[in-house]
Amino acid sequence: MYDFRPDAAADPAEIHRQLLDAADALTAGEPDGVANMANVAALLWEFLPDLNWAGFYRVAPAKSGEERELVLGPFVGRPACIRIPFGKGVCGAAAESRAAQLVADVHAFPGHIACDAASRSELVVPVLREGAVIAVIDLDSPSPARFTEADAEGITRLAALLAPRI
Ligand code: SME
């Protein structure tokens, strides 16, 4: 049985340190990327309060043509849009720019894709392998301005840890 949980008294920076340690312990030595993304989605849900969606979109071939797009990966939350073109919505913006997107008010983000009407703020961090985006980590919250720079830094470290493991 795994019992990874943040200390009740931990501040946000400490929660991110504990989340990173737990993700490292769970994914070290496991070559199956889907299993690793599934367990990390569960950890994100367990460690970070006030989320309504946490998970991955992977860069994969589009259904038709040569293009690549974001395709839904392991997550916790309500069923979500399956395919997102680069440049569309918050996830597509993170994939295209290869930069984290910290969105305090999703209603003010041009082209935001509402998968769950409860979402009010969002953090999307690209997972980069040798400079190329291979996935994004997407976190949604029902609270406006839920995510901070500390969250963006913590999830960016998590993305770096996972890049060779997913
Ligand atoms: N809101 C995202 C779409 C993914 S869902 O939030 C799970 C976006 O605008 O890219």
Coordinates of N, CA and C and ligand atoms in Angstrom, one line a residue:
M1 N 0.8 -1.2 0.0 CA 0.0 0.0 0.0 C 0.9 1.2 0.0
Y2 N 0.5 2.2 -0.8 CA 1.2 3.5 -0.8 C 0.4 4.5 0.0
D3 N 1.1 5.2 0.9 CA 0.4 6.2 1.7 C 1.2 7.5 1.6
F4 N 1.1 8.2 0.4 CA 1.8 9.4 0.3 C 0.8 10.5 0.6
R5 N 1.1 11.3 1.6 CA 0.2 12.4 1.9 C 1.0 13.6 2.4
P6 N 0.6 14.8 2.2 CA 1.4 15.9 2.7 C 1.1 16.1 4.2
D7 N 2.1 16.6 4.9 CA 1.9 16.9 6.3 C 0.8 18.0 6.4
A8 N -0.1 17.8 7.4 CA -1.2 18.8 7.5 C -0.7 20.2 7.7
A9 N 0.5 20.4 8.3 CA 0.9 21.7 8.6 C 1.9 22.3 7.5
A10 N 2.1 21.6 6.5 CA 3.1 22.0 5.5 C 2.6 23.3 4.7
D11 N 3.6 24.2 4.5 CA 3.2 25.4 3.7 C 3.4 25.0 2.2
P12 N 2.9 25.8 1.3 CA 2.9 25.4 -0.2 C 4.2 25.0 -0.7
A13 N 5.3 25.6 -0.3 CA 6.6 25.2 -0.8 C 7.0 23.8 -0.3
E14 N 6.7 23.5 0.9 CA 6.9 22.2 1.5 C 6.0 21.2 0.9
I15 N 4.8 21.5 0.6 CA 3.9 20.6 -0.1 C 4.5 20.2 -1.4
H16 N 5.1 21.1 -2.1 CA 5.7 20.8 -3.4 C 6.9 20.0 -3.3
R17 N 7.7 20.2 -2.2 CA 8.9 19.3 -2.0 C 8.4 17.9 -1.7
Q18 N 7.4 17.8 -0.9 CA 6.9 16.4 -0.6 C 6.3 15.7 -1.8
L19 N 5.5 16.5 -2.6 CA 4.9 16.0 -3.8 C 6.0 15.5 -4.7
L20 N 7.1 16.3 -4.9 CA 8.2 15.9 -5.8 C 8.9 14.6 -5.3
D21 N 9.1 14.5 -4.0 CA 9.7 13.3 -3.4 C 8.8 12.1 -3.6
A22 N 7.5 12.3 -3.4 CA 6.6 11.1 -3.6 C 6.5 10.7 -5.1
A23 N 6.5 11.7 -6.0 CA 6.5 11.4 -7.4 C 7.8 10.7 -7.8
D24 N 8.9 11.1 -7.3 CA 10.2 10.4 -7.5 C 10.2 9.0 -7.1
A25 N 9.7 8.8 -5.8 CA 9.7 7.4 -5.3 C 8.7 6.5 -6.1
L26 N 7.6 7.1 -6.5 CA 6.6 6.2 -7.2 C 7.0 5.9 -8.7
T27 N 7.8 6.8 -9.3 CA 8.1 6.6 -10.7 C 9.5 6.1 -11.0
A28 N 10.4 6.1 -10.0 CA 11.8 5.7 -10.2 C 11.8 4.2 -10.6
G29 N 12.5 3.9 -11.7 CA 12.7 2.6 -12.1 C 11.5 2.0 -12.8
E30 N 10.4 2.7 -13.0 CA 9.2 2.2 -13.7 C 9.2 2.7 -15.2
P31 N 9.3 1.9 -16.1 CA 9.4 2.4 -17.5 C 8.1 2.7 -18.2
D32 N 7.0 2.3 -17.6 CA 5.7 2.5 -18.2 C 5.2 3.9 -18.0
G33 N 5.2 4.8 -19.0 CA 4.8 6.2 -18.9 C 3.3 6.4 -18.5
V34 N 2.4 5.5 -18.9 CA 1.0 5.7 -18.6 C 0.8 5.4 -17.1
A35 N 1.5 4.4 -16.6 CA 1.4 4.1 -15.1 C 2.0 5.2 -14.3
N36 N 3.1 5.8 -14.8 CA 3.7 6.9 -14.1 C 2.8 8.2 -14.1
M37 N 2.2 8.5 -15.3 CA 1.3 9.6 -15.3 C 0.1 9.4 -14.4
A38 N -0.5 8.2 -14.4 CA -1.7 7.9 -13.6 C -1.4 8.1 -12.1
N39 N -0.2 7.6 -11.7 CA 0.1 7.7 -10.3 C 0.4 9.2 -9.9
V40 N 1.0 9.9 -10.8 CA 1.3 11.3 -10.5 C 0.0 12.1 -10.5
A41 N -0.9 11.8 -11.4 CA -2.2 12.5 -11.4 C -2.9 12.3 -10.0
A42 N -2.8 11.1 -9.5 CA -3.4 10.8 -8.2 C -2.7 11.6 -7.1
L43 N -1.3 11.7 -7.2 CA -0.6 12.4 -6.2 C -0.9 13.9 -6.2
L44 N -1.1 14.5 -7.4 CA -1.4 15.9 -7.6 C -2.7 16.1 -6.8
W45 N -3.7 15.2 -7.1 CA -5.0 15.3 -6.4 C -4.9 15.2 -4.9
E46 N -4.0 14.3 -4.5 CA -3.9 14.1 -3.0 C -3.2 15.2 -2.3
F47 N -2.2 15.8 -3.0 CA -1.3 16.8 -2.3 C -1.8 18.2 -2.4
L48 N -2.4 18.6 -3.6 CA -2.8 20.0 -3.8 C -4.2 20.2 -3.5
P49 N -4.5 21.1 -2.5 CA -5.9 21.4 -2.2 C -6.7 22.2 -3.2
D50 N -8.0 22.1 -3.3 CA -8.8 23.0 -4.0 C -8.6 22.8 -5.6
L51 N -8.6 21.5 -6.0 CA -8.5 21.3 -7.4 C -9.9 20.6 -7.9
N52 N -10.2 20.8 -9.1 CA -11.3 20.0 -9.7 C -10.9 19.2 -10.9
W53 N -9.6 19.3 -11.3 CA -9.0 18.5 -12.4 C -7.5 18.5 -12.2
A54 N -6.9 17.4 -12.4 CA -5.4 17.3 -12.4 C -5.0 16.2 -13.3
G55 N -4.2 16.5 -14.3 CA -3.7 15.4 -15.1 C -2.8 15.8 -16.3
F56 N -2.8 15.0 -17.3 CA -1.8 15.1 -18.4 C -2.6 15.2 -19.7
Y57 N -2.0 16.0 -20.6 CA -2.3 15.8 -22.0 C -0.9 15.5 -22.7
R58 N -0.9 14.5 -23.6 CA 0.3 14.1 -24.2 C 0.4 14.6 -25.7
V59 N 1.5 14.9 -26.2 CA 1.7 15.3 -27.6 C 1.7 14.0 -28.4
A60 N 0.7 13.9 -29.3 CA 0.5 12.7 -30.1 C 0.1 13.0 -31.5
P61 N 0.2 12.1 -32.5 CA -0.3 12.4 -33.8 C -1.7 12.8 -33.8
A62 N -2.1 13.7 -34.7 CA -3.5 14.1 -34.9 C -4.2 12.9 -35.6
K63 N -5.5 12.8 -35.5 CA -6.2 11.7 -36.1 C -6.0 11.6 -37.6
S64 N -5.9 12.8 -38.3 CA -5.6 12.8 -39.7 C -4.5 13.8 -40.0
G65 N -3.7 13.5 -41.0 CA -2.7 14.4 -41.3 C -1.4 14.2 -40.5
E66 N -0.4 15.1 -40.8 CA 0.9 14.9 -40.2 C 1.0 15.7 -38.9
E67 N 0.0 16.5 -38.6 CA 0.1 17.4 -37.4 C 0.2 16.6 -36.2
R68 N 0.7 17.2 -35.1 CA 0.7 16.6 -33.8 C -0.2 17.5 -32.9
E69 N -0.9 17.0 -31.9 CA -1.8 17.8 -31.1 C -1.7 17.2 -29.7
L70 N -2.4 17.8 -28.8 CA -2.5 17.3 -27.4 C -3.6 16.3 -27.3
V71 N -3.3 15.1 -26.7 CA -4.4 14.1 -26.5 C -4.4 13.8 -25.0
L72 N -5.7 13.6 -24.6 CA -5.9 13.4 -23.2 C -5.1 12.2 -22.6
G73 N -4.5 12.4 -21.5 CA -3.8 11.3 -20.8 C -4.4 11.0 -19.4
P74 N -3.7 10.3 -18.6 CA -4.2 10.0 -17.3 C -4.6 11.3 -16.4
F75 N -5.7 11.2 -15.7 CA -6.1 12.4 -15.0 C -7.0 12.0 -13.8
V76 N -7.3 12.9 -12.9 CA -8.4 12.8 -11.9 C -9.3 14.0 -12.1
G77 N -10.6 13.7 -12.2 CA -11.6 14.8 -12.4 C -12.7 14.4 -13.3
R78 N -13.4 15.3 -13.8 CA -14.5 15.0 -14.7 C -14.0 14.6 -16.1
P79 N -14.7 13.9 -16.9 CA -14.3 13.6 -18.2 C -14.0 14.9 -19.0
A80 N -13.0 14.8 -19.8 CA -12.5 16.1 -20.4 C -12.4 16.0 -21.9
C81 N -12.2 17.1 -22.6 CA -12.0 17.2 -24.0 C -10.8 16.3 -24.4
I82 N -10.9 15.5 -25.4 CA -9.9 14.5 -25.7 C -8.7 15.1 -26.5
R83 N -9.0 16.0 -27.5 CA -7.9 16.5 -28.4 C -7.9 18.0 -28.4
I84 N -6.7 18.6 -28.2 CA -6.6 20.0 -28.2 C -5.4 20.4 -29.2
P85 N -5.7 21.2 -30.2 CA -4.6 21.6 -31.1 C -3.6 22.5 -30.4
F86 N -2.4 22.5 -30.8 CA -1.4 23.4 -30.3 C -1.9 24.9 -30.6
G87 N -1.8 25.7 -29.6 CA -2.2 27.1 -29.7 C -3.6 27.3 -29.2
K88 N -4.4 26.3 -29.0 CA -5.8 26.4 -28.6 C -5.9 26.3 -27.0
G89 N -6.6 27.2 -26.4 CA -6.9 27.1 -25.0 C -5.6 27.3 -24.2
V90 N -5.7 27.0 -22.9 CA -4.6 27.2 -22.0 C -3.5 26.1 -22.2
C91 N -4.0 24.9 -22.4 CA -3.1 23.8 -22.7 C -2.4 23.9 -24.0
G92 N -3.1 24.3 -25.0 CA -2.5 24.5 -26.3 C -1.5 25.7 -26.3
A93 N -1.8 26.7 -25.5 CA -0.8 27.8 -25.4 C 0.5 27.4 -24.7
A94 N 0.3 26.5 -23.7 CA 1.5 26.0 -23.0 C 2.4 25.1 -23.9
A95 N 1.7 24.3 -24.7 CA 2.4 23.4 -25.6 C 3.1 24.2 -26.7
E96 N 2.4 25.2 -27.3 CA 3.0 26.0 -28.4 C 4.2 26.9 -27.9
S97 N 4.0 27.5 -26.7 CA 5.0 28.4 -26.3 C 6.1 27.7 -25.5
R98 N 5.8 26.5 -25.0 CA 6.7 25.7 -24.2 C 7.0 26.5 -22.9
A99 N 6.0 27.3 -22.5 CA 6.1 28.0 -21.2 C 4.9 27.8 -20.3
A100 N 5.1 27.8 -19.0 CA 4.0 27.6 -18.1 C 2.9 28.7 -18.3
Q101 N 1.7 28.3 -18.1 CA 0.6 29.3 -18.2 C -0.1 29.3 -16.9
L102 N 0.0 30.5 -16.2 CA -0.7 30.7 -14.9 C -1.8 31.6 -15.1
V103 N -3.1 31.1 -15.1 CA -4.2 31.8 -15.5 C -5.1 32.0 -14.2
A104 N -5.2 33.3 -13.7 CA -6.0 33.6 -12.5 C -7.5 33.5 -12.8
D105 N -7.9 33.8 -14.0 CA -9.3 33.9 -14.3 C -9.5 33.3 -15.7
V106 N -9.9 32.0 -15.8 CA -10.0 31.3 -17.1 C -11.0 32.0 -18.0
H107 N -12.0 32.7 -17.4 CA -13.0 33.4 -18.3 C -12.4 34.6 -19.0
A108 N -11.3 35.1 -18.5 CA -10.6 36.2 -19.2 C -9.5 35.7 -20.2
F109 N -9.3 34.4 -20.3 CA -8.3 33.8 -21.2 C -8.9 33.6 -22.6
P110 N -8.4 34.3 -23.6 CA -9.0 34.1 -24.9 C -8.8 32.6 -25.4
G111 N -9.9 32.0 -25.7 CA -9.9 30.6 -26.3 C -9.9 29.6 -25.2
H112 N -10.0 29.9 -23.9 CA -10.1 28.9 -22.9 C -11.1 27.8 -23.2
I113 N -10.7 26.6 -23.0 CA -11.6 25.5 -23.3 C -12.2 25.0 -22.0
A114 N -13.5 25.1 -21.9 CA -14.2 24.8 -20.6 C -14.6 23.3 -20.7
C115 N -13.7 22.5 -20.0 CA -14.1 21.1 -19.9 C -15.0 20.8 -18.7
D116 N -14.8 21.6 -17.7 CA -15.6 21.5 -16.5 C -16.1 23.0 -16.2
A117 N -17.4 23.2 -16.2 CA -17.8 24.6 -16.0 C -17.4 25.1 -14.6
A118 N -17.1 24.3 -13.7 CA -16.7 24.7 -12.4 C -15.3 25.4 -12.4
S119 N -14.5 25.2 -13.4 CA -13.1 25.7 -13.4 C -13.1 27.2 -13.4
R120 N -12.3 27.8 -12.5 CA -12.1 29.3 -12.5 C -10.7 29.7 -12.7
S121 N -9.7 28.9 -12.3 CA -8.3 29.2 -12.5 C -7.6 28.0 -13.0
E122 N -6.4 28.2 -13.6 CA -5.7 27.0 -14.2 C -4.2 27.2 -14.2
L123 N -3.5 26.2 -14.1 CA -2.0 26.2 -14.3 C -1.7 25.0 -15.2
V124 N -1.0 25.4 -16.3 CA -0.5 24.4 -17.3 C 1.0 24.5 -17.4
V125 N 1.7 23.4 -17.3 CA 3.1 23.4 -17.4 C 3.6 22.4 -18.4
P126 N 4.4 22.8 -19.4 CA 4.9 21.9 -20.4 C 5.9 20.9 -19.8
V127 N 5.9 19.7 -20.3 CA 6.9 18.7 -20.0 C 7.8 18.7 -21.2
L128 N 9.1 19.0 -21.0 CA 10.0 19.2 -22.1 C 11.1 18.1 -22.0
R129 N 11.3 17.4 -23.2 CA 12.4 16.5 -23.3 C 13.4 16.9 -24.4
E130 N 14.6 17.2 -24.0 CA 15.6 17.8 -24.9 C 15.0 19.0 -25.7
G131 N 14.3 19.8 -25.0 CA 13.8 21.1 -25.5 C 12.4 20.9 -26.2
A132 N 12.0 19.7 -26.5 CA 10.7 19.5 -27.2 C 9.6 19.2 -26.2
V133 N 8.4 19.7 -26.5 CA 7.3 19.4 -25.6 C 6.8 18.0 -25.9
I134 N 6.6 17.2 -24.9 CA 6.1 15.9 -25.0 C 4.8 15.7 -24.3
A135 N 4.4 16.6 -23.5 CA 3.1 16.5 -22.7 C 2.9 17.9 -22.0
V136 N 1.8 18.0 -21.4 CA 1.6 19.1 -20.4 C 0.9 18.6 -19.2
I137 N 1.2 19.2 -18.1 CA 0.5 18.9 -16.8 C -0.5 20.0 -16.6
D138 N -1.8 19.6 -16.4 CA -2.9 20.6 -16.3 C -3.5 20.5 -15.0
L139 N -3.6 21.6 -14.3 CA -4.3 21.7 -13.0 C -5.4 22.7 -13.1
D140 N -6.6 22.4 -12.7 CA -7.8 23.3 -12.7 C -8.3 23.5 -11.3
S141 N -8.8 24.6 -10.9 CA -9.4 24.9 -9.6 C -10.7 25.6 -9.8
P142 N -11.6 25.3 -8.9 CA -12.9 26.0 -8.9 C -12.8 27.4 -8.2
S143 N -11.6 27.7 -7.6 CA -11.4 29.0 -7.0 C -10.6 30.0 -7.9
P144 N -11.0 31.2 -8.1 CA -10.2 32.2 -8.8 C -8.8 32.3 -8.2
A145 N -7.8 32.5 -9.1 CA -6.5 32.8 -8.6 C -5.9 31.8 -7.6
R146 N -6.3 30.5 -7.8 CA -5.9 29.5 -6.9 C -4.3 29.2 -7.0
F147 N -3.7 29.4 -8.1 CA -2.3 29.0 -8.3 C -1.4 30.2 -8.2
T148 N -0.2 29.9 -7.7 CA 0.8 31.0 -7.5 C 2.1 30.6 -8.3
E149 N 3.0 31.6 -8.2 CA 4.3 31.3 -8.8 C 5.0 30.1 -8.2
A150 N 4.8 30.0 -6.9 CA 5.3 28.8 -6.2 C 4.8 27.5 -6.8
D151 N 3.5 27.5 -7.1 CA 2.9 26.3 -7.7 C 3.5 26.1 -9.1
A152 N 3.7 27.2 -9.9 CA 4.3 27.0 -11.2 C 5.7 26.5 -11.1
E153 N 6.5 27.0 -10.1 CA 7.9 26.5 -9.9 C 7.9 25.0 -9.5
G154 N 7.0 24.7 -8.6 CA 6.9 23.3 -8.1 C 6.5 22.3 -9.2
I155 N 5.5 22.7 -10.0 CA 5.1 21.8 -11.1 C 6.1 21.8 -12.2
T156 N 6.9 22.8 -12.4 CA 7.9 22.8 -13.4 C 9.0 21.8 -13.0
R157 N 9.4 21.8 -11.7 CA 10.3 20.8 -11.2 C 9.8 19.4 -11.4
L158 N 8.5 19.2 -11.1 CA 7.9 17.9 -11.3 C 7.9 17.5 -12.8
A159 N 7.7 18.4 -13.7 CA 7.7 18.1 -15.1 C 9.1 17.7 -15.5
A160 N 10.2 18.3 -15.0 CA 11.5 18.0 -15.3 C 11.9 16.6 -14.8
L161 N 11.4 16.2 -13.6 CA 11.6 14.9 -13.1 C 10.9 13.8 -14.0
L162 N 9.7 14.2 -14.5 CA 8.9 13.2 -15.2 C 9.3 13.1 -16.7
A163 N 10.0 14.1 -17.2 CA 10.3 14.1 -18.7 C 10.9 12.8 -19.2
P164 N 11.9 12.2 -18.5 CA 12.4 10.9 -19.0 C 11.6 9.7 -18.5
R165 N 10.5 9.9 -17.8 CA 9.8 8.7 -17.2 C 8.3 8.6 -17.7
I166 N 7.9 9.4 -18.7 CA 6.6 9.3 -19.2 C 6.6 9.1 -20.7
Ligands
SME1 N1 -9.1 24.2 -19.9 C1 -8.2 23.6 -20.7 C2 -8.7 22.4 -21.3 C3 -8.4 21.1 -20.6 S1 -9.4 20.9 -19.2 O1 -9.3 22.1 -18.3 C4 -9.1 19.5 -18.5 C5 -7.7 24.6 -21.8 O2 -8.2 25.7 -22.0 O3 -6.7 24.2 -22.5

